[in-house]
Coordinates of C-alpha atoms in Angstrom, one line a residue:
X1 CA -10.8 -31.3 -39.9
X2 CA -9.9 -31.2 -36.7
X3 CA -7.4 -34.4 -36.3
X4 CA -4.4 -33.3 -35.6
X5 CA -2.6 -36.2 -34.9
X6 CA -3.6 -37.9 -38.9
X7 CA -2.4 -34.2 -40.2
X8 CA 0.9 -34.7 -38.2
X9 CA 2.1 -37.5 -39.6
X10 CA 1.4 -37.0 -42.8
X11 CA 2.3 -33.7 -42.8
X12 CA 5.9 -36.0 -41.1
X13 CA 5.6 -38.5 -44.6
X14 CA 5.6 -35.2 -47.0
X15 CA 8.0 -33.6 -45.2
X16 CA 9.9 -37.5 -45.9
X17 CA 8.9 -37.0 -50.0
X18 CA 10.1 -33.4 -50.7
X19 CA 12.9 -34.5 -48.7
X20 CA 13.0 -37.0 -51.1
X21 CA 12.7 -34.9 -54.3
X22 CA 14.7 -31.9 -52.5
X23 CA 11.3 -29.5 -53.3
X24 CA 13.2 -27.0 -51.0
X25 CA 10.1 -23.9 -51.4
X26 CA 7.3 -27.5 -50.6
X27 CA 9.6 -28.4 -47.7
X28 CA 9.9 -25.0 -45.4
X29 CA 6.2 -25.0 -46.5
X30 CA 5.5 -28.6 -45.0
X31 CA 7.0 -27.6 -41.6
X32 CA 4.9 -23.7 -42.0
X33 CA 1.9 -25.7 -41.7
X34 CA 3.1 -28.1 -39.3
X35 CA 4.5 -25.6 -36.8
X36 CA 0.7 -24.4 -37.1
X37 CA -0.9 -27.5 -35.3
X38 CA 2.1 -27.1 -32.9
X39 CA 0.4 -22.7 -32.5
X40 CA -2.9 -23.8 -32.1
X41 CA -2.4 -25.8 -29.1
X42 CA 0.4 -24.0 -27.9
X43 CA 3.5 -26.2 -27.8
X44 CA 6.1 -23.1 -28.7
X45 CA 8.4 -25.6 -28.8
X46 CA 7.4 -28.2 -30.8
X47 CA 5.8 -25.4 -33.4
X48 CA 9.8 -23.2 -33.3
X49 CA 11.8 -26.2 -34.3
X50 CA 9.4 -26.6 -37.6
X51 CA 9.4 -22.5 -38.0
X52 CA 13.2 -22.6 -37.4
X53 CA 13.3 -25.4 -40.1
X54 CA 11.3 -23.2 -42.8
X55 CA 13.7 -20.0 -41.7
X56 CA 16.8 -22.1 -42.6
X57 CA 15.6 -23.3 -45.5
X58 CA 14.7 -19.5 -46.2
X59 CA 18.1 -18.2 -45.7
X60 CA 19.7 -19.7 -48.0
X61 CA 16.1 -20.7 -51.2
X62 CA 14.2 -17.5 -52.0
X63 CA 10.3 -18.3 -50.3
X64 CA 9.2 -14.8 -51.9
X65 CA 6.2 -13.7 -49.5
X66 CA 6.3 -16.4 -47.2
X67 CA 9.5 -15.5 -46.0
X68 CA 8.1 -12.8 -44.4
X69 CA 5.5 -14.6 -42.2
X70 CA 7.3 -17.5 -41.6
X71 CA 9.7 -15.1 -39.9
X72 CA 7.0 -12.9 -37.8
X73 CA 5.6 -16.7 -37.0
X74 CA 8.8 -17.8 -35.2
X75 CA 9.3 -14.1 -33.7
X76 CA 6.3 -14.3 -32.3
X77 CA 7.1 -17.6 -31.2
X78 CA 10.2 -17.0 -29.6
X79 CA 8.4 -13.4 -27.3
X80 CA 6.1 -17.5 -26.1
X81 CA 9.2 -19.6 -25.1
X82 CA 12.1 -16.9 -23.9
X83 CA 13.8 -16.2 -26.7
X84 CA 13.9 -12.2 -26.7
X85 CA 16.5 -11.4 -28.5
X86 CA 15.9 -13.9 -31.8
X87 CA 12.5 -12.1 -31.6
X88 CA 13.5 -8.7 -31.7
X89 CA 16.7 -9.4 -34.6
X90 CA 14.1 -11.4 -36.4
X91 CA 12.0 -8.4 -36.3
X92 CA 14.6 -5.8 -37.7
X93 CA 15.2 -8.2 -40.0
X94 CA 11.6 -8.0 -41.3
X95 CA 11.6 -4.5 -40.8
X96 CA 14.6 -4.2 -44.3
X97 CA 12.1 -7.0 -46.0
X98 CA 8.6 -4.7 -45.1
X99 CA 8.6 -2.8 -47.8
X100 CA 9.3 -5.2 -50.9
X101 CA 6.2 -6.7 -49.1
X102 CA 3.3 -7.1 -51.8
X103 CA 0.4 -8.4 -49.7
X104 CA -1.6 -7.5 -46.8
X105 CA -0.8 -10.3 -45.3
X106 CA 2.8 -10.3 -44.7
X107 CA 1.5 -7.1 -42.8
X108 CA -1.1 -8.9 -40.5
X109 CA 1.8 -11.4 -39.2
X110 CA 5.1 -8.4 -39.2
X111 CA 2.2 -6.2 -37.8
X112 CA 0.9 -8.9 -35.0
X113 CA 4.2 -10.1 -33.8
X114 CA 5.4 -6.8 -32.9
X115 CA 2.0 -6.8 -30.6
X116 CA 3.1 -9.9 -29.2
X117 CA 6.9 -8.4 -28.3
X118 CA 5.2 -5.2 -27.1
X119 CA 3.8 -7.2 -24.9
X120 CA 6.1 -9.3 -23.8
X121 CA 8.0 -6.3 -21.9
X122 CA 4.4 -5.1 -21.3
X123 CA 4.0 -2.0 -22.5
X124 CA 0.5 -2.4 -23.0
X125 CA -0.2 0.2 -25.0
X126 CA 2.1 -0.3 -27.8
X127 CA 1.1 -4.0 -28.5
X128 CA -2.6 -2.3 -28.2
X129 CA -1.3 0.3 -31.0
X130 CA 0.7 -3.1 -33.1
X131 CA -1.9 -5.1 -33.2
X132 CA -5.0 -2.3 -34.5
X133 CA -2.4 -1.6 -37.5
X134 CA -2.2 -5.3 -38.0
X135 CA -6.1 -5.8 -37.9
X136 CA -6.4 -3.2 -40.0
X137 CA -4.2 -5.5 -42.2
X138 CA -6.4 -8.5 -42.0
X139 CA -9.5 -6.8 -42.2
X140 CA -8.5 -5.9 -46.2
X141 CA -7.0 -9.4 -46.2
X142 CA -10.7 -10.0 -45.0
X143 CA -9.3 -13.4 -43.6
X144 CA -11.8 -14.4 -40.7
X145 CA -9.0 -16.4 -39.0
X146 CA -6.8 -12.8 -39.1
X147 CA -9.2 -11.3 -38.2
X148 CA -10.7 -13.1 -34.6
X149 CA -7.0 -13.4 -33.7
X150 CA -6.5 -10.1 -34.0
X151 CA -9.9 -8.6 -32.3
X152 CA -8.6 -11.0 -29.5
X153 CA -5.0 -9.6 -29.0
X154 CA -6.3 -5.8 -29.2
X155 CA -9.2 -7.0 -26.1
X156 CA -6.2 -8.5 -24.4
X157 CA -4.1 -5.2 -24.7
X158 CA -7.5 -3.6 -23.0
X159 CA -7.8 -6.1 -20.5
X160 CA -4.5 -5.3 -19.5
X161 CA -5.0 -1.5 -19.7
X162 CA -8.0 -1.9 -17.8
X163 CA -10.7 -1.0 -20.0
X164 CA -13.0 -3.6 -19.1
X165 CA -15.5 -2.1 -21.6
X166 CA -13.0 -2.1 -24.4
X167 CA -11.8 -5.6 -24.1
X168 CA -15.6 -6.8 -23.5
X169 CA -16.5 -5.2 -26.9
X170 CA -13.0 -6.8 -28.2
X171 CA -13.9 -10.4 -27.6
X172 CA -17.7 -10.0 -28.7
X173 CA -16.3 -8.5 -31.9
X174 CA -13.9 -11.5 -31.9
X175 CA -16.5 -14.6 -31.1
X176 CA -18.9 -12.9 -33.4
X177 CA -16.5 -13.9 -36.5
X178 CA -15.7 -17.0 -34.8
X179 CA -19.1 -18.4 -35.1
X180 CA -19.7 -16.6 -38.5
X181 CA -16.0 -18.7 -40.0
X182 CA -17.6 -21.8 -41.6
X183 CA -15.9 -25.8 -40.6
X184 CA -14.9 -28.4 -42.5
X185 CA -17.8 -31.1 -42.7
X186 CA -17.5 -34.0 -41.5

């Protein structure tokens, strides 16, 4: 509800409680959600820290579908803080897990992270292909957040490819999706 400081405080309290309860899966979920508070404001080192905590848990506890989503988010975050070898290793691991994915959302996260890595290497055509694939899965998942996010990423790739018409088209589509999304009541 647009109160990030309160959300952080509540997540930290939830971490304390989950540790007391020794609930590893719950703890991993909280770390992931807390990381997203930092992703939303582009504080990548803090996001990395919490995603890494969730990943450490996933390596000793079966988190099911959350494993791919967390590792893909961690890989994409690694590209933001120049931990490229780690991003590549994570994506290679995910490729082995992807055939067992049960939700389209897992594929959205994976292809988004692949697109982020290609973008880092300035391979904008490949980044575009990955984000288009993520967008296809996002549409199937029917969540406006992921649809808008991929539309923006596609627009960014087109921008780097000097295709102004497509850039504008995808940015406008992303804005349209974002404007339709309902917000929490105050």
